[in-house]
Amino acid sequence: MLSTEEILEAMSEQGLRITDQRKTLAKLFGENTGYLSAKDVYKHMERKYSGLSFDTVYRNLRVMEELGVLEQIVFEDGIKFKASCSQDHHHHHMICLQCQKTYPISFCPMNMTDTPDQFRVVKHKFEVFGYCRECEESGAEDKAARGEEAK
Amino acid sequence: MLSTEEILEAMSEQGLRITDQRKTLAKLFGENTGYLSAKDVYKHMERKYSGLSFDTVYRNLRVMEELGVLEQIVFEDGIKFKASCSQDHHHHHMICLQCQKTYPISFCPMNMTDTPDQFRVVKHKFEVFGYCRECEESGAEDKAARGEEAK
DNA sequence: GTTAGTGCAAACGATTTGCACTCTC
DNA sequence: GAGAGTGCAAATCGTTTGCACTAAC
């Protein structure tokens, strides 16, 4: 996964200005392996920036996603972001339903999937959801049970 | 996949009233193997019902989803619905990026996925996207290229 | 006749846009 | 100093809700 520095470097290389807010964003994603919603990010940021507005958060998330330093996936309860995986090789993820952290799976089922000739495959999605050790131990499921994700 | 009659039957059994609109909905989903967005459904329905309102469409889609006759999945460009698969057995889907029709895949990669003990698996998602024969032949990709789904 | 279903308007939440001000480069 | 970045307010989009009316049972 991209580090804080790599994120900032990539942004700077693309001609983006490194503002204080963007440094904080880079740090947030560089140190966090989980998925964060726009609201999560806003809540994290507003502590530091009193007059923070939602649109700036959205703008920066979008810019960073378009630049490729962030990747987003669509959950049942909305779009979430995390730092891009260093794109060494194709892989999939296990995603914790509680903390949203991701763990790589190197196995890719496409190799063994029997795709009929009538269908030209373009892309695929393989995601495993569950609870990671830490969340399991802290009784995470109880808290998650009322969440949307489990539905 | 559930037929028009099975959908209506299930709704009636649950005490829902079978209105004319709901018959049309059941027919739409019973005869259509692809995913439809709320807007798609609205557009289909409004031809027949002049004063149709969006909220009724939403209400019915939600009711039918909660009842289990429809299933929804979240695409990049929003939530879409289709008739539930007769739940014979666990399976996955290939989904055409053009017409949104689905084709079953019986192979399930979970059996062969190496899940570490530290992670308790709850559910998984395996979806293959591409173009089906008919769409391929009608040069579908050109049209789809400007769509969101391909992004 | 009762109660669920419907249309309408209005509310709502998430996201986007236009504009003037501010800061990085 | 120029132009990107920001905050603010307002617009937009998709979806939901409250209410009075209509129709299915």
XYZ file of C-alpha atoms (C1' of nucleotides) in Angstrom:
352
model
C 0.000 0.000 0.000
C 1.164 3.508 -0.733
C 2.814 5.321 2.160
C 2.110 8.888 3.223
C 5.217 10.056 1.442
C 4.454 8.182 -1.747
C 0.999 9.697 -1.860
C 2.321 13.227 -1.435
C 5.062 12.614 -3.940
C 2.631 11.363 -6.546
C 0.389 14.356 -5.995
C 3.228 16.810 -6.202
C 4.530 15.171 -9.358
C 1.167 15.673 -10.980
C 1.348 19.379 -10.292
C -1.043 19.345 -7.364
C -0.263 21.733 -4.559
C 0.553 20.241 -1.233
C -1.664 22.052 1.191
C -1.869 21.388 4.874
C -5.145 19.584 4.446
C -3.733 17.330 1.772
C -0.813 16.464 4.018
C -3.275 15.394 6.655
C -5.227 13.386 4.102
C -2.083 11.675 2.880
C -1.157 10.836 6.451
C -4.614 9.522 7.194
C -4.620 7.171 4.233
C -0.945 6.346 4.387
C -1.254 5.048 7.927
C -4.646 3.449 7.608
C -5.252 0.135 5.872
C -9.042 0.312 6.172
C -11.700 1.805 3.962
C -13.027 5.223 4.919
C -16.175 6.972 3.750
C -16.235 10.652 2.895
C -17.954 11.224 6.206
C -15.286 9.296 8.099
C -12.659 11.449 6.495
C -14.573 14.606 7.257
C -14.950 13.654 10.893
C -11.248 12.929 11.152
C -10.320 16.217 9.534
C -12.715 18.574 11.228
C -10.985 18.171 14.555
C -7.953 19.834 13.080
C -9.622 22.261 10.682
C -12.423 24.142 12.344
C -14.016 25.729 9.291
C -13.712 22.588 7.182
C -16.348 22.087 4.529
C -17.603 18.854 3.068
C -17.067 19.892 -0.496
C -13.342 20.274 -0.017
C -13.149 16.787 1.389
C -15.108 15.456 -1.557
C -13.016 17.402 -3.999
C -9.778 16.109 -2.576
C -10.992 12.537 -2.404
C -12.053 12.698 -6.002
C -8.841 14.310 -7.166
C -6.811 11.704 -5.333
C -8.888 8.900 -6.733
C -8.538 10.210 -10.279
C -4.835 10.579 -9.755
C -4.693 6.975 -8.674
C -3.344 7.341 -5.149
C -6.666 6.323 -3.670
C -8.954 3.515 -4.693
C -12.633 3.373 -3.973
C -15.059 0.548 -3.726
C -18.817 0.617 -3.427
C -20.194 -0.897 -0.245
C -23.857 -1.413 0.510
C -23.775 1.774 2.510
C -21.818 3.901 0.083
C -18.472 4.581 -1.494
C -15.338 4.219 0.582
C -11.695 4.998 -0.004
C -8.295 3.676 0.889
C -4.743 4.196 -0.324
C -3.993 2.340 -3.523
C -2.191 -0.934 -3.237
C 1.245 -0.648 -4.715
C 0.247 -2.316 -7.935
C 2.833 -5.094 -7.829
C 0.469 -7.785 -8.940
C -3.168 -8.640 -9.284
C -4.771 -9.645 -6.025
C -8.007 -9.579 -4.025
C -9.013 -8.642 -0.519
C -10.549 -9.828 2.664
C -12.365 -6.938 4.228
C -13.234 -6.679 7.898
C -16.878 -5.760 8.361
C -16.061 -3.989 11.586
C -12.884 -1.980 11.097
C -12.906 -2.110 7.282
C -9.256 -3.028 7.196
C -8.211 -5.100 4.214
C -5.979 -8.131 3.935
C -4.638 -9.313 0.602
C -5.548 -12.635 -0.986
C -3.140 -13.662 -3.696
C -5.414 -16.381 -5.015
C -7.430 -15.304 -8.017
C -10.426 -17.423 -8.942
C -10.565 -16.219 -12.528
C -7.914 -18.690 -13.569
C -10.129 -21.560 -12.628
C -13.428 -20.109 -13.648
C -14.981 -21.759 -16.591
C -15.983 -18.865 -18.827
C -18.098 -19.888 -21.777
C -17.033 -18.628 -25.171
C -20.263 -16.705 -25.500
C -19.143 -14.340 -22.801
C -16.158 -12.053 -23.178
C -14.804 -11.325 -19.714
C -13.659 -7.794 -19.034
C -13.201 -7.610 -15.302
C -14.126 -9.364 -12.128
C -14.649 -8.797 -8.459
C -13.787 -11.183 -5.678
C -14.159 -9.956 -2.140
C -14.290 -11.844 1.112
C -15.997 -10.247 4.093
C -15.682 -11.210 7.715
C -14.041 -10.226 10.956
C -10.343 -9.859 11.588
C -8.688 -11.162 14.712
C -8.604 -7.893 16.607
C -12.244 -7.092 15.963
C -13.250 -10.648 16.722
C -11.537 -10.446 20.093
C -13.092 -7.146 21.011
C -16.565 -8.512 20.349
C -16.881 -6.490 17.236
C -19.752 -8.386 15.764
C -22.167 -7.165 18.407
C -21.494 -3.623 17.365
C -21.539 -4.447 13.694
C -24.777 -6.383 13.963
C -26.827 -3.244 13.900
C -24.827 -1.851 11.010
C -25.898 -1.917 7.392
C -23.026 -3.918 6.055
C -24.200 -7.191 7.513
C -27.605 -7.018 5.918
C -35.149 -17.234 -11.471
C -38.628 -16.481 -10.183
C -41.375 -16.245 -12.780
C -44.015 -13.547 -12.967
C -46.534 -15.869 -11.352
C -44.197 -16.924 -8.566
C -43.495 -13.309 -7.734
C -47.181 -12.433 -7.538
C -47.944 -15.545 -5.569
C -45.253 -14.779 -3.027
C -46.526 -11.234 -2.641
C -50.110 -12.302 -2.267
C -49.150 -14.912 0.310
C -47.514 -12.240 2.387
C -50.732 -10.263 2.461
C -49.671 -7.687 -0.087
C -52.360 -6.432 -2.384
C -51.962 -7.179 -6.040
C -52.459 -3.877 -7.747
C -52.219 -3.296 -11.416
C -48.853 -1.650 -11.017
C -47.508 -4.584 -9.085
C -48.673 -6.956 -11.780
C -46.710 -4.922 -14.277
C -43.691 -4.953 -11.991
C -43.902 -8.699 -11.553
C -44.141 -9.133 -15.301
C -41.197 -6.836 -15.888
C -38.945 -8.727 -13.518
C -40.334 -12.141 -14.262
C -39.488 -11.824 -17.932
C -36.246 -9.936 -17.600
C -32.998 -11.564 -16.547
C -31.047 -8.327 -16.325
C -30.550 -5.838 -13.548
C -32.704 -2.713 -13.589
C -32.239 0.531 -11.712
C -35.125 2.360 -10.092
C -34.997 4.789 -12.974
C -35.118 1.988 -15.546
C -38.190 0.625 -13.842
C -39.789 4.033 -13.685
C -39.187 4.619 -17.360
C -40.699 1.277 -18.207
C -43.749 1.896 -16.053
C -44.523 5.487 -16.918
C -45.525 4.562 -20.431
C -48.420 2.648 -19.009
C -49.226 4.782 -15.975
C -49.368 8.424 -16.854
C -49.445 9.920 -13.367
C -46.814 7.539 -12.011
C -44.638 8.861 -9.234
C -41.115 7.874 -8.348
C -41.870 7.196 -4.730
C -44.333 4.461 -5.577
C -41.738 2.749 -7.697
C -39.225 3.007 -4.879
C -41.734 1.796 -2.345
C -42.635 -1.238 -4.397
C -39.050 -2.090 -5.175
C -38.189 -1.900 -1.507
C -41.179 -3.936 -0.448
C -40.375 -6.588 -3.023
C -36.755 -6.679 -2.017
C -37.642 -7.043 1.665
C -40.070 -9.771 0.791
C -37.306 -11.558 -1.029
C -38.751 -11.712 -4.528
C -36.215 -9.201 -5.785
C -32.536 -9.037 -5.110
C -30.456 -5.945 -5.389
C -26.794 -5.400 -5.936
C -24.779 -2.237 -5.775
C -23.096 -1.217 -9.003
C -20.708 1.670 -9.426
C -23.597 3.728 -10.688
C -26.169 2.749 -8.113
C -28.433 0.019 -6.848
C -30.115 -2.301 -9.312
C -32.724 -5.005 -9.005
C -33.644 -8.289 -10.569
C -35.921 -11.178 -9.716
C -34.458 -13.479 -7.084
C -32.794 -16.628 -8.275
C -34.763 -19.634 -7.197
C -32.494 -20.367 -4.289
C -31.661 -23.922 -5.305
C -28.020 -23.664 -4.520
C -25.234 -21.218 -3.944
C -23.879 -19.712 -7.129
C -22.340 -16.618 -8.662
C -22.945 -14.543 -11.751
C -21.478 -13.233 -14.912
C -23.016 -9.870 -15.608
C -23.147 -8.247 -19.004
C -21.929 -4.675 -18.845
C -24.213 -3.713 -21.683
C -27.572 -5.349 -21.151
C -27.040 -6.211 -17.470
C -28.310 -9.724 -18.000
C -26.844 -12.317 -15.680
C -25.590 -15.804 -16.308
C -24.981 -18.253 -13.485
C -21.567 -19.596 -12.551
C -21.751 -22.699 -10.424
C -18.091 -22.568 -9.462
C -17.519 -20.964 -6.081
C -13.990 -19.842 -5.307
C -14.495 -19.850 -1.559
C -13.817 -23.553 -1.387
C -10.332 -23.045 -2.647
C -9.551 -19.792 -0.980
C -6.997 -20.005 1.703
C -8.545 -18.142 4.607
C -6.184 -17.577 7.486
C -7.402 -18.519 10.938
C -7.148 -14.918 12.032
C -10.041 -14.019 9.807
C -13.552 -15.331 10.327
C -15.309 -15.321 6.969
C -18.935 -14.249 6.931
C -19.767 -13.727 3.291
C -18.160 -13.224 -0.076
C -18.776 -11.695 -3.450
C -17.604 -13.074 -6.756
C -18.814 -11.380 -9.871
C -17.559 -11.565 -13.418
C -18.252 -8.680 -15.771
C -18.057 -8.676 -19.525
C -20.159 -8.805 -22.645
C -22.579 -11.524 -23.617
C -22.786 -12.889 -27.113
C -25.762 -10.828 -28.266
C -24.296 -7.562 -27.043
C -20.912 -8.454 -28.410
C -22.392 -9.051 -31.831
C -24.322 -5.827 -31.863
C -21.184 -3.840 -31.141
C -22.314 -3.170 -27.634
C -18.986 -2.145 -26.279
C -18.919 1.010 -28.328
C -22.085 2.152 -26.688
C -21.008 0.989 -23.266
C -17.634 2.661 -23.535
C -19.067 5.997 -22.583
C -21.038 4.506 -19.715
C -20.006 4.579 -16.058
C -19.811 0.882 -15.468
C -16.690 0.392 -17.466
C -14.725 2.943 -15.525
C -65.805 -0.728 5.187
C -61.001 -1.250 6.400
C -56.574 -0.788 5.383
C -52.941 -0.979 2.057
C -51.472 1.455 -2.063
C -50.994 5.626 -4.560
C -49.779 10.528 -6.062
C -48.278 14.802 -4.637
C -45.323 17.889 -2.421
C -41.972 18.495 0.511
C -38.032 16.777 3.234
C -33.851 14.612 3.306
C -28.878 13.033 2.772
C -25.059 12.709 -0.117
C -22.543 14.927 -3.555
C -21.559 18.806 -6.860
C -21.156 23.556 -8.555
C -20.376 28.802 -8.867
C -18.174 32.309 -6.831
C -15.169 35.175 -4.115
C -11.312 34.790 -1.044
C -6.732 32.663 0.317
C -2.693 30.285 -0.019
C 1.042 27.389 -2.449
C 4.335 27.518 -5.805
C 1.606 37.344 -8.835
C -0.926 33.616 -11.055
C -3.662 29.949 -10.538
C -4.890 26.039 -7.618
C -7.240 25.260 -3.278
C -10.662 26.555 -0.026
C -15.169 27.836 2.411
C -19.652 29.183 1.799
C -24.145 28.970 -0.104
C -26.960 27.124 -3.254
C -28.049 23.612 -6.712
C -28.599 18.960 -7.897
C -29.538 14.040 -7.663
C -31.445 9.933 -5.721
C -34.369 8.462 -2.221
C -37.700 8.855 1.676
C -41.656 10.698 4.335
C -46.319 12.830 5.662
C -50.670 13.332 4.208
C -55.040 13.042 1.854
C -57.258 10.310 -1.656
C -58.310 5.801 -4.014
C -58.648 1.092 -4.619
C -58.012 -4.065 -3.234
C -59.611 -7.237 -0.183
